[in-house]
Amino acid sequence: MNRKKIELQVLNISNSQEQAGAFALVLGEINGDRQLPIIIGTSEAQYMLIELKGITSPRPLTHHLFASVLETLKVKLARVLIYHVNNGVFYSYVYFKSDNTFMRMDARTSDAVALALRMHAPIYVYEDILEDEGIRSDFFSEAPQQDEQPKEENIESLKAALAEAIANENYERAAQLRDQINQRKKM
């Protein structure tokens, strides 16, 4: 099965409004309207913000050290691929290129994205993951269908709450609501 890959970019990193010490990383589809919120830890959020803001730390951080080692060894980070999700946990591969050799390693998505930012590598997700786990920015302006069943009315109220959570930049709540919507769609 050849799954289609969609390129993403980092749109936002914000404090979690529901869980102390957690942040929401929001990846957005390039040339599209879908967004993928991912809950990450404090240190990963700090690494990413340092890269996004172009701040130079007085001493090398872990991702800087790893990137420097790769550069010294003439190994390029070719891409990051978010390949799986299970119960809100995203799984990623990092692909490296050295001469004519490609290598793939499993990585936490937050670490993979931080390294991609540092090394200016593209970030991809399989389209089915983005479709199932993502949020469509224009999705909430659609009018509900008149022939909807009660289950869909509940889904519509969840979608409204999801739109409000996104507007308030409460991405952790948005991810929870997205999961609830996906569960109801399976019923």
Short mmCIF file of N, CA and C in Angstrom, two decimals:
data_model
loop_
_atom_site.label_atom_id
_atom_site.label_comp_id
_atom_site.label_asym_id
_atom_site.label_seq_id
_atom_site.Cartn_x
_atom_site.Cartn_y
_atom_site.Cartn_z
N MET A 1 0.84 -1.18 0.00
CA MET A 1 0.00 0.00 0.00
C MET A 1 0.88 1.24 0.00
N ASN A 2 0.69 2.09 -0.97
CA ASN A 2 1.47 3.32 -1.10
C ASN A 2 0.64 4.48 -0.56
N ARG A 3 0.97 4.92 0.64
CA ARG A 3 0.21 5.98 1.30
C ARG A 3 0.75 7.34 0.88
N LYS A 4 -0.17 8.26 0.65
CA LYS A 4 0.21 9.61 0.23
C LYS A 4 0.74 10.40 1.43
N LYS A 5 1.82 11.15 1.20
CA LYS A 5 2.43 11.98 2.24
C LYS A 5 2.06 13.44 2.01
N ILE A 6 1.77 14.15 3.10
CA ILE A 6 1.43 15.56 3.06
C ILE A 6 2.50 16.33 3.85
N GLU A 7 3.03 17.40 3.26
CA GLU A 7 4.04 18.18 3.96
C GLU A 7 3.38 19.15 4.94
N LEU A 8 4.01 19.27 6.09
CA LEU A 8 3.50 20.13 7.17
C LEU A 8 4.53 21.18 7.54
N GLN A 9 4.05 22.22 8.22
CA GLN A 9 4.94 23.22 8.79
C GLN A 9 4.46 23.54 10.21
N VAL A 10 5.36 24.02 11.04
CA VAL A 10 4.99 24.40 12.40
C VAL A 10 4.23 25.72 12.33
N LEU A 11 2.98 25.71 12.84
CA LEU A 11 2.18 26.92 12.86
C LEU A 11 2.23 27.63 14.20
N ASN A 12 2.23 26.84 15.29
CA ASN A 12 2.11 27.46 16.60
C ASN A 12 2.55 26.48 17.69
N ILE A 13 3.03 27.03 18.77
CA ILE A 13 3.29 26.28 19.99
C ILE A 13 2.73 27.12 21.12
N SER A 14 1.84 26.54 21.90
CA SER A 14 1.22 27.32 22.98
C SER A 14 1.14 26.49 24.26
N ASN A 15 0.98 27.19 25.38
CA ASN A 15 0.81 26.53 26.67
C ASN A 15 -0.48 25.74 26.68
N SER A 16 -0.44 24.61 27.32
CA SER A 16 -1.66 23.83 27.51
C SER A 16 -2.48 24.52 28.58
N GLN A 17 -3.75 24.71 28.30
CA GLN A 17 -4.63 25.36 29.27
C GLN A 17 -5.24 24.36 30.24
N GLU A 18 -5.04 23.08 29.99
CA GLU A 18 -5.65 22.07 30.84
C GLU A 18 -4.66 21.22 31.61
N GLN A 19 -3.40 21.18 31.16
CA GLN A 19 -2.42 20.32 31.81
C GLN A 19 -1.14 21.10 32.06
N ALA A 20 -0.78 21.25 33.32
CA ALA A 20 0.43 21.98 33.67
C ALA A 20 1.65 21.27 33.08
N GLY A 21 2.55 22.06 32.52
CA GLY A 21 3.78 21.50 31.99
C GLY A 21 3.67 20.92 30.59
N ALA A 22 2.52 21.02 29.96
CA ALA A 22 2.35 20.50 28.61
C ALA A 22 2.11 21.66 27.64
N PHE A 23 2.46 21.41 26.40
CA PHE A 23 2.28 22.40 25.34
C PHE A 23 1.58 21.74 24.16
N ALA A 24 0.99 22.57 23.31
CA ALA A 24 0.36 22.08 22.09
C ALA A 24 1.19 22.56 20.90
N LEU A 25 1.69 21.61 20.14
CA LEU A 25 2.39 21.89 18.89
C LEU A 25 1.34 21.76 17.79
N VAL A 26 1.18 22.81 16.98
CA VAL A 26 0.21 22.76 15.89
C VAL A 26 0.96 22.77 14.57
N LEU A 27 0.83 21.66 13.83
CA LEU A 27 1.42 21.55 12.50
C LEU A 27 0.33 21.82 11.48
N GLY A 28 0.66 22.56 10.44
CA GLY A 28 -0.32 22.89 9.41
C GLY A 28 0.09 22.37 8.06
N GLU A 29 -0.89 21.96 7.31
CA GLU A 29 -0.67 21.46 5.95
C GLU A 29 -0.19 22.62 5.07
N ILE A 30 0.90 22.41 4.35
CA ILE A 30 1.38 23.41 3.41
C ILE A 30 0.42 23.40 2.21
N ASN A 31 -0.01 24.56 1.81
CA ASN A 31 -0.98 24.72 0.71
C ASN A 31 -2.29 23.99 0.99
N GLY A 32 -2.70 23.97 2.23
CA GLY A 32 -3.96 23.33 2.60
C GLY A 32 -4.51 23.95 3.86
N ASP A 33 -5.65 23.42 4.30
CA ASP A 33 -6.32 24.03 5.46
C ASP A 33 -6.41 23.10 6.67
N ARG A 34 -5.72 21.96 6.62
CA ARG A 34 -5.77 21.03 7.75
C ARG A 34 -4.64 21.31 8.74
N GLN A 35 -4.97 21.13 10.02
CA GLN A 35 -3.99 21.33 11.08
C GLN A 35 -3.96 20.09 11.95
N LEU A 36 -2.79 19.82 12.51
CA LEU A 36 -2.59 18.63 13.33
C LEU A 36 -2.04 19.06 14.69
N PRO A 37 -2.89 19.08 15.75
CA PRO A 37 -2.39 19.42 17.07
C PRO A 37 -1.77 18.20 17.76
N ILE A 38 -0.61 18.41 18.37
CA ILE A 38 0.11 17.33 19.06
C ILE A 38 0.55 17.87 20.42
N ILE A 39 0.24 17.14 21.48
CA ILE A 39 0.65 17.55 22.82
C ILE A 39 2.10 17.14 23.05
N ILE A 40 2.92 18.09 23.51
CA ILE A 40 4.34 17.85 23.73
C ILE A 40 4.75 18.35 25.12
N GLY A 41 5.94 17.97 25.53
CA GLY A 41 6.47 18.36 26.83
C GLY A 41 7.13 19.73 26.81
N THR A 42 7.49 20.19 27.98
CA THR A 42 8.06 21.52 28.15
C THR A 42 9.41 21.67 27.44
N SER A 43 10.32 20.72 27.64
CA SER A 43 11.65 20.88 27.04
C SER A 43 11.59 20.86 25.52
N GLU A 44 10.76 20.00 24.95
CA GLU A 44 10.62 19.96 23.49
C GLU A 44 10.04 21.26 22.96
N ALA A 45 9.06 21.82 23.68
CA ALA A 45 8.48 23.10 23.28
C ALA A 45 9.54 24.20 23.32
N GLN A 46 10.38 24.18 24.37
CA GLN A 46 11.44 25.18 24.48
C GLN A 46 12.44 25.06 23.33
N TYR A 47 12.85 23.83 23.00
CA TYR A 47 13.78 23.62 21.88
C TYR A 47 13.19 24.19 20.58
N MET A 48 11.93 23.88 20.35
CA MET A 48 11.30 24.34 19.11
C MET A 48 11.16 25.85 19.08
N LEU A 49 10.76 26.45 20.18
CA LEU A 49 10.62 27.91 20.23
C LEU A 49 11.96 28.61 20.03
N ILE A 50 13.02 28.05 20.59
CA ILE A 50 14.36 28.61 20.39
C ILE A 50 14.70 28.61 18.90
N GLU A 51 14.41 27.51 18.22
CA GLU A 51 14.68 27.43 16.77
C GLU A 51 13.80 28.39 15.98
N LEU A 52 12.51 28.41 16.30
CA LEU A 52 11.58 29.26 15.55
C LEU A 52 11.90 30.74 15.71
N LYS A 53 12.37 31.13 16.88
CA LYS A 53 12.67 32.54 17.15
C LYS A 53 14.11 32.91 16.82
N GLY A 54 14.91 31.92 16.40
CA GLY A 54 16.29 32.19 16.02
C GLY A 54 17.17 32.59 17.20
N ILE A 55 16.86 32.10 18.38
CA ILE A 55 17.63 32.42 19.58
C ILE A 55 18.85 31.49 19.65
N THR A 56 19.98 32.05 20.01
CA THR A 56 21.19 31.26 20.19
C THR A 56 21.39 31.03 21.68
N SER A 57 21.45 29.76 22.07
CA SER A 57 21.67 29.45 23.49
C SER A 57 23.17 29.55 23.79
N PRO A 58 23.52 29.89 25.03
CA PRO A 58 24.94 30.03 25.36
C PRO A 58 25.71 28.72 25.25
N ARG A 59 25.04 27.60 25.46
CA ARG A 59 25.66 26.27 25.34
C ARG A 59 24.78 25.43 24.43
N PRO A 60 25.34 24.46 23.72
CA PRO A 60 24.53 23.64 22.81
C PRO A 60 23.48 22.82 23.56
N LEU A 61 22.28 22.85 23.05
CA LEU A 61 21.21 22.00 23.57
C LEU A 61 21.32 20.63 22.91
N THR A 62 20.58 19.67 23.41
CA THR A 62 20.68 18.29 22.91
C THR A 62 20.47 18.22 21.40
N HIS A 63 19.44 18.90 20.89
CA HIS A 63 19.17 18.85 19.45
C HIS A 63 20.28 19.54 18.65
N HIS A 64 20.85 20.60 19.22
CA HIS A 64 21.97 21.26 18.55
C HIS A 64 23.17 20.32 18.48
N LEU A 65 23.45 19.64 19.58
CA LEU A 65 24.57 18.71 19.62
C LEU A 65 24.38 17.59 18.59
N PHE A 66 23.20 17.00 18.57
CA PHE A 66 22.93 15.91 17.63
C PHE A 66 23.06 16.41 16.19
N ALA A 67 22.52 17.60 15.91
CA ALA A 67 22.62 18.17 14.56
C ALA A 67 24.08 18.42 14.19
N SER A 68 24.88 18.91 15.14
CA SER A 68 26.30 19.16 14.88
C SER A 68 27.05 17.87 14.58
N VAL A 69 26.73 16.81 15.31
CA VAL A 69 27.36 15.51 15.07
C VAL A 69 27.02 15.03 13.66
N LEU A 70 25.74 15.12 13.29
CA LEU A 70 25.33 14.70 11.95
C LEU A 70 26.05 15.50 10.88
N GLU A 71 26.12 16.81 11.06
CA GLU A 71 26.79 17.67 10.08
C GLU A 71 28.28 17.34 9.98
N THR A 72 28.93 17.09 11.10
CA THR A 72 30.35 16.73 11.10
C THR A 72 30.59 15.42 10.36
N LEU A 73 29.66 14.48 10.52
CA LEU A 73 29.77 13.18 9.85
C LEU A 73 29.23 13.22 8.40
N LYS A 74 28.83 14.41 7.96
CA LYS A 74 28.29 14.61 6.60
C LYS A 74 27.01 13.78 6.37
N VAL A 75 26.20 13.73 7.40
CA VAL A 75 24.90 13.05 7.32
C VAL A 75 23.82 14.13 7.31
N LYS A 76 22.91 14.02 6.36
CA LYS A 76 21.84 15.01 6.22
C LYS A 76 20.52 14.42 6.73
N LEU A 77 19.76 15.24 7.46
CA LEU A 77 18.40 14.85 7.81
C LEU A 77 17.54 15.11 6.58
N ALA A 78 17.10 14.05 5.93
CA ALA A 78 16.36 14.18 4.68
C ALA A 78 14.91 14.58 4.91
N ARG A 79 14.28 14.00 5.95
CA ARG A 79 12.87 14.31 6.23
C ARG A 79 12.45 13.64 7.52
N VAL A 80 11.31 14.11 8.01
CA VAL A 80 10.61 13.50 9.14
C VAL A 80 9.27 13.03 8.63
N LEU A 81 8.85 11.85 9.07
CA LEU A 81 7.55 11.32 8.66
C LEU A 81 6.77 10.85 9.89
N ILE A 82 5.61 11.44 10.10
CA ILE A 82 4.70 10.98 11.14
C ILE A 82 3.92 9.82 10.52
N TYR A 83 4.18 8.61 10.99
CA TYR A 83 3.67 7.42 10.30
C TYR A 83 2.57 6.67 11.03
N HIS A 84 2.33 6.99 12.31
CA HIS A 84 1.34 6.22 13.07
C HIS A 84 0.85 7.07 14.23
N VAL A 85 -0.38 6.79 14.66
CA VAL A 85 -0.93 7.40 15.87
C VAL A 85 -1.73 6.35 16.60
N ASN A 86 -1.60 6.34 17.93
CA ASN A 86 -2.35 5.40 18.75
C ASN A 86 -2.73 6.09 20.06
N ASN A 87 -4.02 6.25 20.29
CA ASN A 87 -4.52 6.91 21.51
C ASN A 87 -3.88 8.28 21.73
N GLY A 88 -3.78 9.07 20.68
CA GLY A 88 -3.25 10.42 20.80
C GLY A 88 -1.74 10.51 20.84
N VAL A 89 -1.03 9.37 20.76
CA VAL A 89 0.43 9.37 20.72
C VAL A 89 0.86 9.20 19.27
N PHE A 90 1.66 10.16 18.79
CA PHE A 90 2.12 10.15 17.41
C PHE A 90 3.51 9.52 17.33
N TYR A 91 3.74 8.73 16.28
CA TYR A 91 5.00 8.04 16.07
C TYR A 91 5.64 8.57 14.79
N SER A 92 6.94 8.76 14.83
CA SER A 92 7.64 9.34 13.68
C SER A 92 8.91 8.59 13.34
N TYR A 93 9.27 8.69 12.08
CA TYR A 93 10.57 8.24 11.60
C TYR A 93 11.36 9.48 11.20
N VAL A 94 12.66 9.43 11.42
CA VAL A 94 13.58 10.41 10.85
C VAL A 94 14.40 9.67 9.80
N TYR A 95 14.54 10.28 8.64
CA TYR A 95 15.28 9.68 7.53
C TYR A 95 16.57 10.47 7.33
N PHE A 96 17.68 9.75 7.34
CA PHE A 96 18.99 10.36 7.17
C PHE A 96 19.59 9.91 5.84
N LYS A 97 20.41 10.78 5.26
CA LYS A 97 21.10 10.45 4.01
C LYS A 97 22.58 10.72 4.18
N SER A 98 23.38 9.71 3.84
CA SER A 98 24.82 9.83 3.85
C SER A 98 25.33 9.22 2.56
N ASP A 99 25.96 10.03 1.74
CA ASP A 99 26.37 9.60 0.40
C ASP A 99 25.16 9.03 -0.32
N ASN A 100 25.18 7.77 -0.67
CA ASN A 100 24.04 7.16 -1.37
C ASN A 100 23.22 6.26 -0.46
N THR A 101 23.42 6.38 0.83
CA THR A 101 22.74 5.52 1.79
C THR A 101 21.65 6.28 2.53
N PHE A 102 20.46 5.70 2.57
CA PHE A 102 19.37 6.25 3.37
C PHE A 102 19.20 5.38 4.60
N MET A 103 18.97 6.04 5.74
CA MET A 103 18.74 5.32 7.00
C MET A 103 17.46 5.86 7.62
N ARG A 104 16.71 4.97 8.26
CA ARG A 104 15.47 5.36 8.93
C ARG A 104 15.57 4.97 10.39
N MET A 105 15.19 5.91 11.26
CA MET A 105 15.20 5.65 12.70
C MET A 105 13.88 6.11 13.30
N ASP A 106 13.41 5.35 14.28
CA ASP A 106 12.20 5.72 15.01
C ASP A 106 12.53 6.85 15.97
N ALA A 107 11.60 7.78 16.17
CA ALA A 107 11.84 8.91 17.07
C ALA A 107 10.52 9.41 17.64
N ARG A 108 10.61 10.04 18.81
CA ARG A 108 9.43 10.72 19.32
C ARG A 108 9.14 11.87 18.36
N THR A 109 7.87 12.11 18.10
CA THR A 109 7.50 13.15 17.15
C THR A 109 8.03 14.51 17.58
N SER A 110 7.97 14.81 18.85
CA SER A 110 8.46 16.11 19.32
C SER A 110 9.96 16.27 19.06
N ASP A 111 10.73 15.22 19.29
CA ASP A 111 12.17 15.28 19.02
C ASP A 111 12.43 15.38 17.51
N ALA A 112 11.68 14.64 16.74
CA ALA A 112 11.86 14.66 15.28
C ALA A 112 11.56 16.05 14.72
N VAL A 113 10.49 16.67 15.19
CA VAL A 113 10.14 18.02 14.70
C VAL A 113 11.19 19.03 15.15
N ALA A 114 11.65 18.94 16.39
CA ALA A 114 12.70 19.86 16.87
C ALA A 114 13.96 19.73 16.02
N LEU A 115 14.33 18.50 15.69
CA LEU A 115 15.51 18.28 14.86
C LEU A 115 15.28 18.79 13.43
N ALA A 116 14.08 18.58 12.91
CA ALA A 116 13.75 19.08 11.57
C ALA A 116 13.85 20.61 11.52
N LEU A 117 13.38 21.27 12.56
CA LEU A 117 13.49 22.73 12.61
C LEU A 117 14.96 23.14 12.62
N ARG A 118 15.76 22.47 13.41
CA ARG A 118 17.18 22.80 13.53
C ARG A 118 17.92 22.58 12.21
N MET A 119 17.58 21.50 11.51
CA MET A 119 18.31 21.12 10.31
C MET A 119 17.57 21.49 9.02
N HIS A 120 16.49 22.24 9.15
CA HIS A 120 15.72 22.72 7.99
C HIS A 120 15.26 21.58 7.08
N ALA A 121 14.72 20.55 7.69
CA ALA A 121 14.24 19.38 6.95
C ALA A 121 12.72 19.41 6.87
N PRO A 122 12.15 18.88 5.82
CA PRO A 122 10.70 18.85 5.70
C PRO A 122 10.06 17.84 6.66
N ILE A 123 8.83 18.14 7.03
CA ILE A 123 8.04 17.28 7.93
C ILE A 123 6.83 16.79 7.15
N TYR A 124 6.60 15.47 7.16
CA TYR A 124 5.48 14.88 6.44
C TYR A 124 4.62 14.05 7.39
N VAL A 125 3.38 13.86 6.98
CA VAL A 125 2.45 12.97 7.67
C VAL A 125 1.69 12.21 6.59
N TYR A 126 1.32 10.98 6.89
CA TYR A 126 0.47 10.26 5.95
C TYR A 126 -0.90 10.92 5.92
N GLU A 127 -1.45 11.01 4.72
CA GLU A 127 -2.73 11.73 4.55
C GLU A 127 -3.85 11.14 5.40
N ASP A 128 -3.90 9.82 5.54
CA ASP A 128 -4.97 9.22 6.33
C ASP A 128 -4.88 9.63 7.80
N ILE A 129 -3.68 9.82 8.32
CA ILE A 129 -3.51 10.29 9.70
C ILE A 129 -3.98 11.73 9.82
N LEU A 130 -3.58 12.57 8.86
CA LEU A 130 -4.01 13.96 8.88
C LEU A 130 -5.53 14.07 8.76
N GLU A 131 -6.10 13.22 7.94
CA GLU A 131 -7.56 13.24 7.76
C GLU A 131 -8.28 12.80 9.04
N ASP A 132 -7.76 11.75 9.69
CA ASP A 132 -8.41 11.23 10.90
C ASP A 132 -8.14 12.08 12.14
N GLU A 133 -6.94 12.59 12.28
CA GLU A 133 -6.52 13.27 13.51
C GLU A 133 -6.48 14.79 13.39
N GLY A 134 -6.51 15.28 12.15
CA GLY A 134 -6.37 16.71 11.93
C GLY A 134 -7.67 17.46 12.09
N ILE A 135 -7.53 18.76 12.05
CA ILE A 135 -8.65 19.68 12.16
C ILE A 135 -8.64 20.54 10.92
N ARG A 136 -9.77 20.67 10.28
CA ARG A 136 -9.88 21.48 9.07
C ARG A 136 -10.29 22.90 9.48
N SER A 137 -9.51 23.88 9.08
CA SER A 137 -9.80 25.25 9.51
C SER A 137 -11.09 25.80 8.90
N ASP A 138 -11.49 25.36 7.70
CA ASP A 138 -12.73 25.84 7.11
C ASP A 138 -13.91 24.90 7.40
N PHE A 139 -13.65 23.82 8.10
CA PHE A 139 -14.65 22.79 8.35
C PHE A 139 -15.82 23.31 9.18
N PHE A 140 -15.55 24.26 10.06
CA PHE A 140 -16.55 24.69 11.02
C PHE A 140 -17.53 25.70 10.46
N SER A 141 -17.28 26.21 9.29
CA SER A 141 -18.22 27.17 8.70
C SER A 141 -19.31 26.48 7.90
N GLU A 142 -19.18 25.18 7.71
CA GLU A 142 -20.18 24.44 6.96
C GLU A 142 -21.48 24.33 7.75
N ALA A 143 -22.60 24.50 7.07
CA ALA A 143 -23.91 24.38 7.73
C ALA A 143 -24.24 22.90 7.93
N PRO A 144 -24.89 22.55 9.06
CA PRO A 144 -25.27 21.16 9.27
C PRO A 144 -26.33 20.72 8.26
N GLN A 145 -26.28 19.45 7.92
CA GLN A 145 -27.26 18.89 6.99
C GLN A 145 -28.61 18.73 7.68
N GLN A 146 -29.70 18.92 6.93
CA GLN A 146 -31.03 18.86 7.53
C GLN A 146 -31.46 17.46 7.90
N ASP A 147 -30.92 16.44 7.25
CA ASP A 147 -31.35 15.07 7.52
C ASP A 147 -30.46 14.36 8.53
N GLU A 148 -29.77 15.11 9.38
CA GLU A 148 -28.86 14.50 10.34
C GLU A 148 -29.63 13.77 11.44
N GLN A 149 -29.02 12.69 11.89
CA GLN A 149 -29.55 11.90 12.98
C GLN A 149 -29.08 12.48 14.31
N PRO A 150 -29.65 12.05 15.45
CA PRO A 150 -29.21 12.56 16.75
C PRO A 150 -27.71 12.40 17.01
N LYS A 151 -27.11 11.30 16.53
CA LYS A 151 -25.66 11.11 16.72
C LYS A 151 -24.89 12.26 16.08
N GLU A 152 -25.31 12.68 14.88
CA GLU A 152 -24.64 13.77 14.20
C GLU A 152 -24.86 15.09 14.92
N GLU A 153 -26.02 15.25 15.57
CA GLU A 153 -26.24 16.48 16.34
C GLU A 153 -25.21 16.57 17.46
N ASN A 154 -24.94 15.44 18.13
CA ASN A 154 -23.89 15.44 19.14
C ASN A 154 -22.54 15.75 18.53
N ILE A 155 -22.29 15.20 17.37
CA ILE A 155 -21.03 15.48 16.68
C ILE A 155 -20.95 16.96 16.32
N GLU A 156 -22.07 17.53 15.88
CA GLU A 156 -22.07 18.96 15.54
C GLU A 156 -21.78 19.82 16.76
N SER A 157 -22.32 19.46 17.93
CA SER A 157 -22.03 20.25 19.13
C SER A 157 -20.56 20.08 19.53
N LEU A 158 -20.01 18.88 19.33
CA LEU A 158 -18.59 18.67 19.59
C LEU A 158 -17.74 19.49 18.62
N LYS A 159 -18.17 19.56 17.36
CA LYS A 159 -17.45 20.36 16.37
C LYS A 159 -17.48 21.84 16.74
N ALA A 160 -18.60 22.30 17.24
CA ALA A 160 -18.69 23.70 17.67
C ALA A 160 -17.74 23.96 18.84
N ALA A 161 -17.70 23.03 19.79
CA ALA A 161 -16.79 23.16 20.93
C ALA A 161 -15.34 23.10 20.44
N LEU A 162 -15.08 22.27 19.43
CA LEU A 162 -13.74 22.17 18.85
C LEU A 162 -13.34 23.49 18.20
N ALA A 163 -14.25 24.10 17.46
CA ALA A 163 -13.98 25.40 16.83
C ALA A 163 -13.67 26.45 17.89
N GLU A 164 -14.41 26.43 18.98
CA GLU A 164 -14.18 27.39 20.07
C GLU A 164 -12.81 27.14 20.72
N ALA A 165 -12.47 25.88 20.93
CA ALA A 165 -11.16 25.57 21.54
C ALA A 165 -10.03 26.05 20.65
N ILE A 166 -10.17 25.89 19.34
CA ILE A 166 -9.14 26.35 18.40
C ILE A 166 -9.05 27.87 18.43
N ALA A 167 -10.21 28.54 18.42
CA ALA A 167 -10.22 30.00 18.46
C ALA A 167 -9.55 30.53 19.72
N ASN A 168 -9.68 29.81 20.82
CA ASN A 168 -9.07 30.20 22.09
C ASN A 168 -7.64 29.66 22.24
N GLU A 169 -7.12 29.02 21.19
CA GLU A 169 -5.78 28.42 21.18
C GLU A 169 -5.60 27.40 22.29
N ASN A 170 -6.67 26.70 22.63
CA ASN A 170 -6.63 25.63 23.62
C ASN A 170 -6.51 24.32 22.84
N TYR A 171 -5.31 24.05 22.34
CA TYR A 171 -5.11 22.94 21.42
C TYR A 171 -5.19 21.57 22.10
N GLU A 172 -4.90 21.52 23.36
CA GLU A 172 -5.04 20.25 24.06
C GLU A 172 -6.52 19.85 24.10
N ARG A 173 -7.38 20.80 24.45
CA ARG A 173 -8.82 20.55 24.46
C ARG A 173 -9.29 20.20 23.04
N ALA A 174 -8.74 20.89 22.05
CA ALA A 174 -9.10 20.61 20.66
C ALA A 174 -8.75 19.18 20.28
N ALA A 175 -7.59 18.72 20.72
CA ALA A 175 -7.18 17.34 20.43
C ALA A 175 -8.13 16.35 21.10
N GLN A 176 -8.53 16.64 22.34
CA GLN A 176 -9.47 15.76 23.05
C GLN A 176 -10.81 15.72 22.33
N LEU A 177 -11.30 16.88 21.91
CA LEU A 177 -12.58 16.94 21.19
C LEU A 177 -12.49 16.22 19.85
N ARG A 178 -11.36 16.38 19.16
CA ARG A 178 -11.15 15.68 17.89
C ARG A 178 -11.26 14.18 18.10
N ASP A 179 -10.64 13.68 19.19
CA ASP A 179 -10.69 12.25 19.48
C ASP A 179 -12.12 11.79 19.78
N GLN A 180 -12.87 12.62 20.50
CA GLN A 180 -14.27 12.28 20.79
C GLN A 180 -15.10 12.22 19.51
N ILE A 181 -14.86 13.17 18.61
CA ILE A 181 -15.59 13.19 17.33
C ILE A 181 -15.27 11.93 16.54
N ASN A 182 -13.99 11.57 16.48
CA ASN A 182 -13.58 10.37 15.74
C ASN A 182 -14.20 9.11 16.34
N GLN A 183 -14.28 9.04 17.67
CA GLN A 183 -14.91 7.89 18.32
C GLN A 183 -16.38 7.80 17.95
N ARG A 184 -17.07 8.92 17.95
CA ARG A 184 -18.52 8.92 17.63
C ARG A 184 -18.76 8.56 16.16
N LYS A 185 -17.86 8.97 15.29
CA LYS A 185 -18.00 8.63 13.87
C LYS A 185 -17.90 7.13 13.66
N LYS A 186 -17.14 6.44 14.51
CA LYS A 186 -16.97 4.99 14.40
C LYS A 186 -18.18 4.22 14.88
N MET A 187 -19.03 4.85 15.65
CA MET A 187 -20.20 4.18 16.23
C MET A 187 -21.25 3.86 15.18
#
